[in-house]
Coordinates of C-alpha atoms (C1' of nucleotides) in Angstrom, one line a residue:
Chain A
X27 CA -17.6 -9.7 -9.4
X28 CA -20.2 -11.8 -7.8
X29 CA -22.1 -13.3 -10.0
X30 CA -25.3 -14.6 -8.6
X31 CA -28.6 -14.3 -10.0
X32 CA -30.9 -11.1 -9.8
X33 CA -33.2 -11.3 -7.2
X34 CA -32.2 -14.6 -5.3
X35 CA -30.7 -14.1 -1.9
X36 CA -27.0 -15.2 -2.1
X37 CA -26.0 -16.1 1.4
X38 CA -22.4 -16.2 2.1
X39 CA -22.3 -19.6 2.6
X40 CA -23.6 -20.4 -1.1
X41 CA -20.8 -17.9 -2.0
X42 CA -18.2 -19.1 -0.1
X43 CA -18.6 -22.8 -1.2
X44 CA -17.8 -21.8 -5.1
X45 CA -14.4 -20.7 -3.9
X46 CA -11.1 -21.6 -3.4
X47 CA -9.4 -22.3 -0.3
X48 CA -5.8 -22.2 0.6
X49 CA -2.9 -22.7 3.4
X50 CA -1.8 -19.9 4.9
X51 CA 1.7 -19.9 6.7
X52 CA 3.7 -17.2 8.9
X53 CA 7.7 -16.8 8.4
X54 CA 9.4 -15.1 11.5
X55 CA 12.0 -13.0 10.6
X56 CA 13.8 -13.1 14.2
X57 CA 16.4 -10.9 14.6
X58 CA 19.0 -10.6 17.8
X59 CA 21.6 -8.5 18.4
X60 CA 25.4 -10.0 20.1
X61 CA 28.5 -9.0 20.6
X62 CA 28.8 -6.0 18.1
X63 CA 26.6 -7.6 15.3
X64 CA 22.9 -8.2 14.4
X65 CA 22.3 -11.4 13.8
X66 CA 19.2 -13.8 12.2
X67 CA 17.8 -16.8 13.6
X68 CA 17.7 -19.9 11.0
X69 CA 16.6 -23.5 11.2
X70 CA 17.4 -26.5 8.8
X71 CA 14.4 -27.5 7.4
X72 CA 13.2 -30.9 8.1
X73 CA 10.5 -31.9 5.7
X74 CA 11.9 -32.5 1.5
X75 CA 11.6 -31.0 -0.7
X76 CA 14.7 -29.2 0.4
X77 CA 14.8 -30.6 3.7
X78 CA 18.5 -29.7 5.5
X79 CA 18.8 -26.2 3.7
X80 CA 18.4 -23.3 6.0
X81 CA 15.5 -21.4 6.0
X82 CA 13.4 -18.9 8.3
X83 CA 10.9 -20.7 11.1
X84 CA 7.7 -20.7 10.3
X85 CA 4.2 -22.5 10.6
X86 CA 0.9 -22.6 9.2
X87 CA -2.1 -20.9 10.4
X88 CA -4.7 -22.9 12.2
X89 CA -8.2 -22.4 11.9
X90 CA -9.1 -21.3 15.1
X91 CA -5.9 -19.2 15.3
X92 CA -5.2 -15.6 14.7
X93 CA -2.2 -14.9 12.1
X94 CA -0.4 -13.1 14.9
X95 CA -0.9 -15.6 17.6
X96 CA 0.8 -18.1 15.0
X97 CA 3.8 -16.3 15.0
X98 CA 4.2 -15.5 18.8
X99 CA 3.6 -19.4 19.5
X100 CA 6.2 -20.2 17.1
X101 CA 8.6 -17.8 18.9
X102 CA 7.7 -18.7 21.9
X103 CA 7.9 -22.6 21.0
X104 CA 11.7 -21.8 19.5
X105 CA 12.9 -18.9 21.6
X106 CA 10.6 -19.3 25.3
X107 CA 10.3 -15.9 24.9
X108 CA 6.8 -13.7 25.2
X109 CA 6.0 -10.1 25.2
X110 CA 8.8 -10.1 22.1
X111 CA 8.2 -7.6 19.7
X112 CA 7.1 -8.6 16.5
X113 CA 5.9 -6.5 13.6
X114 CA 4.1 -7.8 10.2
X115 CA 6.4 -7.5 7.3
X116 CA 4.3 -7.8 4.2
X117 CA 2.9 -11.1 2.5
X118 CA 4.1 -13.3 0.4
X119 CA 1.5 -14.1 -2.0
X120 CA 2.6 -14.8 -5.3
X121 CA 0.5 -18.0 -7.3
X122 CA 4.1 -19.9 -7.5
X123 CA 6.4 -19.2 -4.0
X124 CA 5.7 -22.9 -3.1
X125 CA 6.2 -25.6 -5.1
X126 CA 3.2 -27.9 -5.2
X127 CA 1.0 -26.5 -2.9
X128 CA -0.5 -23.1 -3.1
X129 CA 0.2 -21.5 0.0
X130 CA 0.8 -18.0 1.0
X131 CA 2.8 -16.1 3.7
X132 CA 2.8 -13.9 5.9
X133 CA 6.2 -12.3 7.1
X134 CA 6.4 -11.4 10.4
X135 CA 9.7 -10.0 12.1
X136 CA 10.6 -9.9 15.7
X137 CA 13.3 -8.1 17.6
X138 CA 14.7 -10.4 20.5
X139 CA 16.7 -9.9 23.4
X140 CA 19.5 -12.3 22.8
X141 CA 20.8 -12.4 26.2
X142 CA 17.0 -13.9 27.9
X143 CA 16.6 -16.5 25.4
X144 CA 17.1 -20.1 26.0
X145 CA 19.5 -21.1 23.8
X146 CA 19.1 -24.8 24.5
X147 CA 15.5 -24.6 23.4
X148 CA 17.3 -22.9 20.0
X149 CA 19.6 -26.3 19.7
X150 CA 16.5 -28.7 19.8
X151 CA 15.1 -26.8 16.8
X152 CA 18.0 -27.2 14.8
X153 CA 18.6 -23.7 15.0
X154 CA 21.8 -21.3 14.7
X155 CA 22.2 -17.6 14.9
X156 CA 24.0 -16.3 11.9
X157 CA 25.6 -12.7 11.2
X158 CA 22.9 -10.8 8.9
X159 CA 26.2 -10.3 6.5
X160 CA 27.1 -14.0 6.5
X161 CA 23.9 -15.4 5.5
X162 CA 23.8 -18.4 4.3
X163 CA 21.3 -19.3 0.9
X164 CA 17.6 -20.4 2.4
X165 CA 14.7 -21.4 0.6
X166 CA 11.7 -20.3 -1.0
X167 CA 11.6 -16.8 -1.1
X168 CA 13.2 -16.1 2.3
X169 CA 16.2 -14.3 1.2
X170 CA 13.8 -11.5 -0.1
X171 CA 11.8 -11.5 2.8
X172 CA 15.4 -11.1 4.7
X173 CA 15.9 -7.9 2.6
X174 CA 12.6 -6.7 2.8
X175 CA 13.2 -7.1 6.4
X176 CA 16.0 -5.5 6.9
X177 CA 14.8 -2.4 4.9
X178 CA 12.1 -2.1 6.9
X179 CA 13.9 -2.3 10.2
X180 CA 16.1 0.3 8.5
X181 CA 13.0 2.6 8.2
X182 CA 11.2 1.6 11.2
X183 CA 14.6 2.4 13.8
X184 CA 14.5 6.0 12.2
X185 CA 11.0 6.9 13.8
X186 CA 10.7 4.5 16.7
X187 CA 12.8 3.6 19.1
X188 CA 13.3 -0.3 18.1
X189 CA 16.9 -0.5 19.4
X190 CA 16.1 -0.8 22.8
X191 CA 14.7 -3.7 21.9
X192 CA 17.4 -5.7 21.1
X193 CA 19.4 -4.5 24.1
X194 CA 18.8 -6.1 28.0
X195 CA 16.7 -4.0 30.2
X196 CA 19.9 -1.8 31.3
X197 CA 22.4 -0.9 28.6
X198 CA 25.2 1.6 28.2
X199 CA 24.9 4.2 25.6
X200 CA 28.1 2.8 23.5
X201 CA 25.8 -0.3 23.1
X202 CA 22.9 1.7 22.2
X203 CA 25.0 3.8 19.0
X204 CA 26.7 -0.1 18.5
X205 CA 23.2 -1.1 17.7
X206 CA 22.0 1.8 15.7
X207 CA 25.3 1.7 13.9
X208 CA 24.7 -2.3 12.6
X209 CA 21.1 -1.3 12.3
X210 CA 22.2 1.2 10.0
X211 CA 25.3 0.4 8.3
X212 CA 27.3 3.1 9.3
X213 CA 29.4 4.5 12.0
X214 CA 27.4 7.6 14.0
X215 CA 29.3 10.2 16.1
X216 CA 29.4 9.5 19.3
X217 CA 28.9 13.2 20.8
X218 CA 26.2 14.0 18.3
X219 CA 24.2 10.4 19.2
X220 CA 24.4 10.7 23.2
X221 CA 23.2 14.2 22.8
X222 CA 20.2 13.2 20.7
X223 CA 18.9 10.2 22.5
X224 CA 19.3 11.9 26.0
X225 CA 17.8 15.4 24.3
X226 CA 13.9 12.8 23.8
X227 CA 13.9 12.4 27.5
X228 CA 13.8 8.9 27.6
X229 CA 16.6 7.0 28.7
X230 CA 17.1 7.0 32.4
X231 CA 20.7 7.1 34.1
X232 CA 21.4 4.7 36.4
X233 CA 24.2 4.3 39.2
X234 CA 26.0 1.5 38.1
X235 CA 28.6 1.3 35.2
X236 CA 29.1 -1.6 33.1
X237 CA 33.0 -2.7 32.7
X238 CA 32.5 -5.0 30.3
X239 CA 34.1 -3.1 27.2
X240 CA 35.9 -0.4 29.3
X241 CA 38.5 -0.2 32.2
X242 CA 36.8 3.1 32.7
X243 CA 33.1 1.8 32.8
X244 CA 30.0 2.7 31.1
X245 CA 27.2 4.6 33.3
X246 CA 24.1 2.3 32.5
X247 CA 20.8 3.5 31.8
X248 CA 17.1 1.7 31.0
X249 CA 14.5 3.1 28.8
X250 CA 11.3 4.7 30.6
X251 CA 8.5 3.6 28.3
X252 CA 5.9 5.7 30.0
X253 CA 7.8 8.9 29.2
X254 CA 8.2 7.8 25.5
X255 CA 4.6 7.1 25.5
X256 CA 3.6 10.6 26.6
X257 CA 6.2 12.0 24.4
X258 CA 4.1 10.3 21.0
X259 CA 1.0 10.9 22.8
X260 CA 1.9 15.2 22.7
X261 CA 1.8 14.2 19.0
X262 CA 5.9 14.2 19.2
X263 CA 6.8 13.4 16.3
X264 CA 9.8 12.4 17.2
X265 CA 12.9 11.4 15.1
X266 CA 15.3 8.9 17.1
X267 CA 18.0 9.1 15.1
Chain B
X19 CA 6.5 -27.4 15.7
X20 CA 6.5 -30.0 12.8
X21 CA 5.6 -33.3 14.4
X22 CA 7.4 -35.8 12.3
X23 CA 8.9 -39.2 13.3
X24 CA 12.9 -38.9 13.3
X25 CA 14.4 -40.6 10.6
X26 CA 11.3 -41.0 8.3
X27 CA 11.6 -38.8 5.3
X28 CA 8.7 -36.7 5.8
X29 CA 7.3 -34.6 2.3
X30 CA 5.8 -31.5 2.4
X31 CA 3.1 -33.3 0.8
X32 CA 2.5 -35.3 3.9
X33 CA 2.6 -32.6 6.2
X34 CA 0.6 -30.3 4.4
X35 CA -2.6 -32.9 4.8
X36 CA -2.8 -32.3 8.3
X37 CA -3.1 -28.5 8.0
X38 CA -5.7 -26.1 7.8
X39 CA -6.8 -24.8 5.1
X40 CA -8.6 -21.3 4.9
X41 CA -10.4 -19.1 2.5
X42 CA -8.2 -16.0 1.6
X43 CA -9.4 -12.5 0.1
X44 CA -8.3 -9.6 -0.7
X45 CA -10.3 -5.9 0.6
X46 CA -9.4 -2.6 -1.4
X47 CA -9.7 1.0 0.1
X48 CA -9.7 3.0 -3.1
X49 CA -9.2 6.4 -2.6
X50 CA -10.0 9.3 -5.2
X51 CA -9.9 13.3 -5.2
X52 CA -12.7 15.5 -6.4
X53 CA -14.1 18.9 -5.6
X54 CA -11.1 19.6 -3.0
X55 CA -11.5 16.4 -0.7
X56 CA -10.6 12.8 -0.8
X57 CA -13.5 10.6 -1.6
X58 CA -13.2 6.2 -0.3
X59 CA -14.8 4.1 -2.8
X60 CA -17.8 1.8 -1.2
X61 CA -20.4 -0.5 -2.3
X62 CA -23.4 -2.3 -1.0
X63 CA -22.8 -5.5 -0.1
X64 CA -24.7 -8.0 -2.6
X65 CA -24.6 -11.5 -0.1
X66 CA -26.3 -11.8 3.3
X67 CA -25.5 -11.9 5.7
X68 CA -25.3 -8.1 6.4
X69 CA -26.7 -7.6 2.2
X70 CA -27.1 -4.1 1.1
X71 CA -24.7 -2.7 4.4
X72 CA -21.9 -0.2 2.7
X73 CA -18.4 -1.8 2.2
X74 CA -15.7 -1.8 0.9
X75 CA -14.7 -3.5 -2.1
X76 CA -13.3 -7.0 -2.3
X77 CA -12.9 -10.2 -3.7
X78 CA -11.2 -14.1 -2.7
X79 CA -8.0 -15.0 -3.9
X80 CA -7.9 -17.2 -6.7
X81 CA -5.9 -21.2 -6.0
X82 CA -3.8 -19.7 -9.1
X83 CA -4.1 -16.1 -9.0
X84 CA -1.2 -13.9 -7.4
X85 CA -2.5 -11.6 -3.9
X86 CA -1.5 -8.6 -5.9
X87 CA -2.9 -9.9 -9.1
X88 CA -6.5 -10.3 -7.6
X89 CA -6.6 -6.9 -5.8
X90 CA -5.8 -5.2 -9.0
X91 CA -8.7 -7.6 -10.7
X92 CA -11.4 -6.0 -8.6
X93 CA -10.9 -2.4 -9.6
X94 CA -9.8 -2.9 -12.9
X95 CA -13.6 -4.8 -13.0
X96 CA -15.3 -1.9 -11.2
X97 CA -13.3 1.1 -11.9
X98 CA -11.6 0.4 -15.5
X99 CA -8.2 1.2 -14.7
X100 CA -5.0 -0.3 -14.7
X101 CA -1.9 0.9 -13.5
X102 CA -3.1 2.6 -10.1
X103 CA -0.7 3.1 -7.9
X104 CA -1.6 0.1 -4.9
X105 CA 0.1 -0.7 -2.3
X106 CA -0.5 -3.5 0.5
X107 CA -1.8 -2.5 3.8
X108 CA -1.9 -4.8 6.2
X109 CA -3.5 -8.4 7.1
X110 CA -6.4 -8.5 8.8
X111 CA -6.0 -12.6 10.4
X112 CA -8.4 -12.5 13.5
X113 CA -9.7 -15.9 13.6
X114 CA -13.5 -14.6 14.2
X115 CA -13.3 -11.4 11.8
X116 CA -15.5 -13.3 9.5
X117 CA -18.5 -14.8 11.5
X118 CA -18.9 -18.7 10.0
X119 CA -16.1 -18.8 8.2
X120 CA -12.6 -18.3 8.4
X121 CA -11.7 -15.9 6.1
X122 CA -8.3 -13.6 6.5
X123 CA -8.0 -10.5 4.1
X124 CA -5.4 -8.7 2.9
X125 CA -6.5 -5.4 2.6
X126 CA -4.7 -3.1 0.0
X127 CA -5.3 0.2 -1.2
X128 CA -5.6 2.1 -4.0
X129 CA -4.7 5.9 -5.1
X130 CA -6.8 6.9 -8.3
X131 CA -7.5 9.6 -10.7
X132 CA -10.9 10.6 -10.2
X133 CA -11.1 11.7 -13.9
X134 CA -10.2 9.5 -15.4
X135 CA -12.9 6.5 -14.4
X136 CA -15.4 4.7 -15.9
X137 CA -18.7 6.1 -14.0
X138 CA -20.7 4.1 -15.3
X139 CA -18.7 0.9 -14.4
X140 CA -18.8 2.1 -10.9
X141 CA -22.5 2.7 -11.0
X142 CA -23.2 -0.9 -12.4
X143 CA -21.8 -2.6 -8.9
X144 CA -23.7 -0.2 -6.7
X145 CA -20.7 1.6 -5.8
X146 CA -20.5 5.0 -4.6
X147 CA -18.0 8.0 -3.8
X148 CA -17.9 9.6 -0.1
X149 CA -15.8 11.8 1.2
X150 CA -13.8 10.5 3.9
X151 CA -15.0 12.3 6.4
X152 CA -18.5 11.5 6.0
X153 CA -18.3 7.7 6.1
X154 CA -21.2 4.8 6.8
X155 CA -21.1 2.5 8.6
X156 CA -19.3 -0.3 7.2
X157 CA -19.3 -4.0 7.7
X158 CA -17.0 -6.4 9.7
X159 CA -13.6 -4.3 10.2
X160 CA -14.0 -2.5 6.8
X161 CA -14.1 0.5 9.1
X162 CA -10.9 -0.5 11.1
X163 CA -9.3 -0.8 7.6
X164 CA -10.1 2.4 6.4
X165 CA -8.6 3.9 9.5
X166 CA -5.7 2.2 9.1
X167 CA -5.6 3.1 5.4
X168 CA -6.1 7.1 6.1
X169 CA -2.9 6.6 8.8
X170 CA -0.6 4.8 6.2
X171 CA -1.4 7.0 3.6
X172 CA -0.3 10.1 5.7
X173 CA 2.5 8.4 6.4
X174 CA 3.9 7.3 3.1
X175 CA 2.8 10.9 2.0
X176 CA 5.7 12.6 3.5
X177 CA 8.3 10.5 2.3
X178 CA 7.1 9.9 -1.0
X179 CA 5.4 12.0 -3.5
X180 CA 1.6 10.1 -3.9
X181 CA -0.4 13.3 -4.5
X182 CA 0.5 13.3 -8.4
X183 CA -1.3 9.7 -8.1
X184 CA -4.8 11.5 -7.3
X185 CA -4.5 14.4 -9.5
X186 CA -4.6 14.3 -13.8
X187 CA -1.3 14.1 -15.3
X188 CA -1.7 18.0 -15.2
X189 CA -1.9 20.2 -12.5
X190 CA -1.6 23.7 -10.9
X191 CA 0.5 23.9 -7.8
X192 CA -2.6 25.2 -5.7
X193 CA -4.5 21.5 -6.6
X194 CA -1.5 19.5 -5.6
X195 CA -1.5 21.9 -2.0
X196 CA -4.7 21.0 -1.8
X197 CA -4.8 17.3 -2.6
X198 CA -1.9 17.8 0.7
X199 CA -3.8 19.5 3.0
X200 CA -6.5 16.9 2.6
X201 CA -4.6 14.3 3.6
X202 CA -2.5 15.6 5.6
X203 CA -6.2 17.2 7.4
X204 CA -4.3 20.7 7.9
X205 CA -3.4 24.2 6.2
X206 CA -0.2 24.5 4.6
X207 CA 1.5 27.6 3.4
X208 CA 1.3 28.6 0.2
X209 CA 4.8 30.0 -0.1
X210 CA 6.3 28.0 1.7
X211 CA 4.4 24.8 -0.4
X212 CA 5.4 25.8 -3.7
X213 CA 9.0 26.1 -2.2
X214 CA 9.6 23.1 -0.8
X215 CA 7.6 21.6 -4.1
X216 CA 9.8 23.6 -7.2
X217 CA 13.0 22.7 -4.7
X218 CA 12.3 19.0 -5.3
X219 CA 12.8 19.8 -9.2
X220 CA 10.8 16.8 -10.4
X221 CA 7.5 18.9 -11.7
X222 CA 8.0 20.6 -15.0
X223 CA 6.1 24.2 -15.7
X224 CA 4.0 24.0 -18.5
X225 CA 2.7 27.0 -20.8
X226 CA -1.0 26.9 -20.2
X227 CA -3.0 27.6 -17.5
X228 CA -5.8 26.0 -16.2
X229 CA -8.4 28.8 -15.5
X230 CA -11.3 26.8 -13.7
X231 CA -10.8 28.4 -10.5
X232 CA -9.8 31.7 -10.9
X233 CA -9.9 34.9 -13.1
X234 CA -6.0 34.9 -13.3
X235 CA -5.6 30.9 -14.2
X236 CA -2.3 29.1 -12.6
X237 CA 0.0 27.5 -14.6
X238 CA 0.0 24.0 -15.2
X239 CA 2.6 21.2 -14.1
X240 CA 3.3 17.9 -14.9
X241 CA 5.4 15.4 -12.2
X242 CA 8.3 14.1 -14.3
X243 CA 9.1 10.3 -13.2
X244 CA 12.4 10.0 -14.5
X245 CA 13.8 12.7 -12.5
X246 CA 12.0 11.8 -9.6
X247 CA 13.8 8.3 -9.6
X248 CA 16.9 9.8 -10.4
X249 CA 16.8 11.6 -7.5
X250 CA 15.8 8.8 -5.2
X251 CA 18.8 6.8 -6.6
X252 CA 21.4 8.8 -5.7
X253 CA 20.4 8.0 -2.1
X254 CA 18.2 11.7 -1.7
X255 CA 16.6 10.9 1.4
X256 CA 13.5 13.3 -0.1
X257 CA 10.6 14.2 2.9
X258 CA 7.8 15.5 -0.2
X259 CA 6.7 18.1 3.0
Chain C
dT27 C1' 52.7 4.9 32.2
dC28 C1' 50.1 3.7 28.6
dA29 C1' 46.4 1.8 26.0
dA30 C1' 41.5 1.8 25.4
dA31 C1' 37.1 3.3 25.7
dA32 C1' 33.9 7.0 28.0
dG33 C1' 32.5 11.3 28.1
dT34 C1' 32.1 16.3 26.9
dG35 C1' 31.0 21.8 23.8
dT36 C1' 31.1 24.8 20.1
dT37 C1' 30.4 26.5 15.6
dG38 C1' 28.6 26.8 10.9
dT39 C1' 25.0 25.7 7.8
dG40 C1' 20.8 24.5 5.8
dG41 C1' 16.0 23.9 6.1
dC42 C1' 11.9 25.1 8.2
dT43 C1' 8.3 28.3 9.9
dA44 C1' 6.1 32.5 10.0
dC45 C1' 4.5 36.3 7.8
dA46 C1' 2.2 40.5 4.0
dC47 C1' 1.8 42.3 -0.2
dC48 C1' 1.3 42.8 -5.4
dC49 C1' -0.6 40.6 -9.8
dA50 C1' -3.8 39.2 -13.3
dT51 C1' -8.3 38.8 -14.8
dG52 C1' -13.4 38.3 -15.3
dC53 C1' -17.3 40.3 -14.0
Chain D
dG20 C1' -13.0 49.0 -10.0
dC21 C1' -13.3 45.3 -7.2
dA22 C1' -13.3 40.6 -5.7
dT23 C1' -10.9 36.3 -6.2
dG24 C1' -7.4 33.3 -6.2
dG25 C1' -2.2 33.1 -8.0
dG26 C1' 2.2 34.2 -7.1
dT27 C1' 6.5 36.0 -4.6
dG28 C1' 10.9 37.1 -0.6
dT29 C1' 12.8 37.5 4.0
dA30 C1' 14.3 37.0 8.6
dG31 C1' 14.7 34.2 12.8
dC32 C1' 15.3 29.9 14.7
dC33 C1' 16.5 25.2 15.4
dA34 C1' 18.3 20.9 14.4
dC35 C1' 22.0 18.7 12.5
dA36 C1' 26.8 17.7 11.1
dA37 C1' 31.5 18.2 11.8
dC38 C1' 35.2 18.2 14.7
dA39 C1' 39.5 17.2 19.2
dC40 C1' 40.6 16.7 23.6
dT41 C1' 40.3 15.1 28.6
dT42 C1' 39.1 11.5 31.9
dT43 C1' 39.3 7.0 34.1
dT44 C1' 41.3 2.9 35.2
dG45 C1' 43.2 -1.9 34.7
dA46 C1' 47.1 -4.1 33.3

DNA sequence: TCAAAAGTGTTGTGGCTACACCCATGC
DNA sequence: GCATGGGTGTAGCCACAACACTTTTGA
C-alpha cells in the first residue's frame, strides 16, 4: 500500500505530499414540520453550472473547520438557529457526483423547529420550504440524498424520539401522532399512540390546552429530556413507536 | 454563504479557487471470526510520525477513485478478497485529528470470512489478528473508531442478518449462536436461538455434519440469499434476534 | 343542536423468555 | 459407560393491534 523504500524513515509529510488532495463539501438535509406536513428546505443555486435550479444548502469545508461545525454554521447562517439537531447522513463520494471538480460530500440532516426560525433570514438566501411529496428536481445527486434521508429519518424515529424535535417546546399529543404519522406514511391509532408515548414516561402534562385545531382543546405537554435520558441510561431499550 | 457580486455570472470554477482543499482517506475496521470470538484486523504503522504503533488499516482517496472503491482497494491488497460485505461508518472530520495535516477519514468496515484469507498477504503488511477484546493501543482516533464500529455492528446485527458474513458458506446452527453471542457480548438460548433462526426460513439444512466439535456432529446449513430478499421485499420488517 | 376533534378501555393474538431433559457419538 | 455438545417442547407473560363510543365546546 505504501510504497516507500526498506529501511528509510518515511515521515508523513514525505507521504502526504505524493498524494492527492480534494474539496470536501457538506449538504444539509433540513427538514421542518408545518401545518400537517413535513416539509424540506431548498435554495436556488446561484453559481452555473446550473445556477437557478433548486438544490440542498451546502458549503465547503474549511481547513481549520470541523465537518460538523460546517454544517451547523450553514444552518445557523440560513435558519439563525443553534442547538438544532443534526445527524450525519452518509457521504457522497463517488469519482463523478461533480462535474469538473472532484469534490465529495458529506450529507448531514437536521430536524428544525419551524415555528423559531427566522423566516426572513430564509428569503435572503433564496430559500423556500417545500412539501417532502412535492419536491421539486435538484441537482447533483441531492434527490438521492433526499431519499436516503428520509429512509433514515424513517429508521431513526422508530428508536429515538426525533419527533419532538420538530414540534415547539409544548405540543399536544394529536401534533405529536400528526408528526409520526407524515414521518411515517401512515395513519396510527390514536388510543394505541397516546398509550404508548405516555407508557415511556416522558412527556409531561401541562395545564393549558391548545384550541388551535379543537373547540374542545388539546391538554399540552413538553418532553422531559432528563427522564428520557435515564430511561436509555437503564439500558431501556426503548421502542417509541 | 457564497460571496458573489450580484449580477456577475459566477462559475463553479471561480468559486471553487477560493476553497480549501484537503487530503481525504479512507480507515477500515475489518472484522473476522475464529476460535469462538471476533478478531479486528490491525497493522503497524510504516510512516512516522507514531511508526511501528498498531492501527488500523487505511489508505487516501484517489482524485479519481470512488470513497467506496478505495476502501475496498485496501483489503482486497492486504486480505485478497473481494466481495466483503462493507459498509460505511461514519466521518471522522475534526480539524486537528490529524496533527500537521488536515486529513478527514471516512472510516468503513468490513465483515470477513476468516477462512477464506490469504495469510500470507496479511503477514506481508505487518498485519495481525486480535480479538476484540484484547486491543492495543491504537493511533490517532483509530480506537474511537473501533468503538464506534463494535456499536454499529450490534446494531445493524438485529435487524439484519450479518453473522452468515463471518462464518464459511456452511455452518452449524451452534457456530452462527456463537458468532451472536460474540457480538452481541451475551448468552443466548439455545432453543430459543434455533427457533427464532429456522422461523426466519432463509437457512437451508444440509445432509452432513460438521463433526469438529463434538462426538455427535451438527448438521450443516447454508443462508439462502434469494429467500432472504424475498422476504425483505415483501415489507417483513425481520429483527434477526 | 350539531359538527369536529379530544379523550378513553378491553380483548385477542403472537412473539418472547425461561426452563430441563434426551440423543448421538468417540473415547 | 461416560462425558460432551446437539437437539427438542411448553407455559406464562407482555406488548401490540384492532376496535366504538363519550366528552367538550364554539358556532
Amino acid at each position: 500500500m505504501y510504497e516507500e523504500k526498506e529501511g528509510l524513515e518515511v515521515t508523513a509529510e514525505d507521504l502526504y505530499k505524493q498524494k492527492d488532495k480534494m474539496y470536501v463539501a457538506t449538504d444539509c438535509i433540513i427538514f421542518g414540520f408545518d401545518s400537517g406536513s413535513l416539509k424540506l428546505l431548498l435554495f436556488r443555486r446561484r453559481v452555473s453550472p446550473l445556477e437557478g435550479n433548486w438544490s440542498l444548502i451546502g458549503s465547503f469545508v474549511k481547513l481549520n473547520e470541523d465537518v460538523g461545525t460546517a454544517a451547523k454554521r450553514v444552518l445557523e447562517e440560513i435558519t439563525g438557529l443553534k442547538d438544532v439537531y443534526m445527524e450525519e447522513l452518509k457521504v457522497y463520494g463517488a469519482a463523478d457526483r461533480d462535474p469538473g471538480f472532484r469534490c465529495i460530500s458529506i450529507a448531514q440532516y437536521a430536524l428544525i423547529r419551524l415555528n423559531e426560525y427566522d423566516r426572513e433570514l430564509v428569503k435572503e438566501f433564496g430559500a423556500e420550504w417545500f412539501d417532502v411529496n412535492e419536491l421539486p428536481e435538484l441537482v447533483l445527486d441531492h434527490e438521492q440524498m433526499v431519499r436516503d434521508a428520509l429512509d433514515k429519518l424513517k429508521q431513526k424515529a422508530r428508536l429515538q424520539p426525533l419527533g419532538f424535535e420538530l414540534l415547539p417546546e409544548k405540543f399536544t399529543i394529536p401534533q405529536l401522532q400528526n408528526v409520526y404519522e407524515v414521518i411515517f406514511q401512515k395513519e396510527l391509532d390514536p388510543r394505541n399512540f397516546r398509550k404508548k408515548v405516555l407508557s415511556h414516561n416522558v412527556i409531561v402534562k401541562l395545564e393549558e390546552k391548545d384550541k388551535s385545531s379543537s373547540k374542545r382543546g388539546a391538554f399540552l405537554y413538553q418532553f422531559d429530556k432528563d427522564r428520557y435520558q435515564k430511561l436509555i441510561q437503564k439500558g431501556n431499550d426503548f421502542e417509541v413507536w
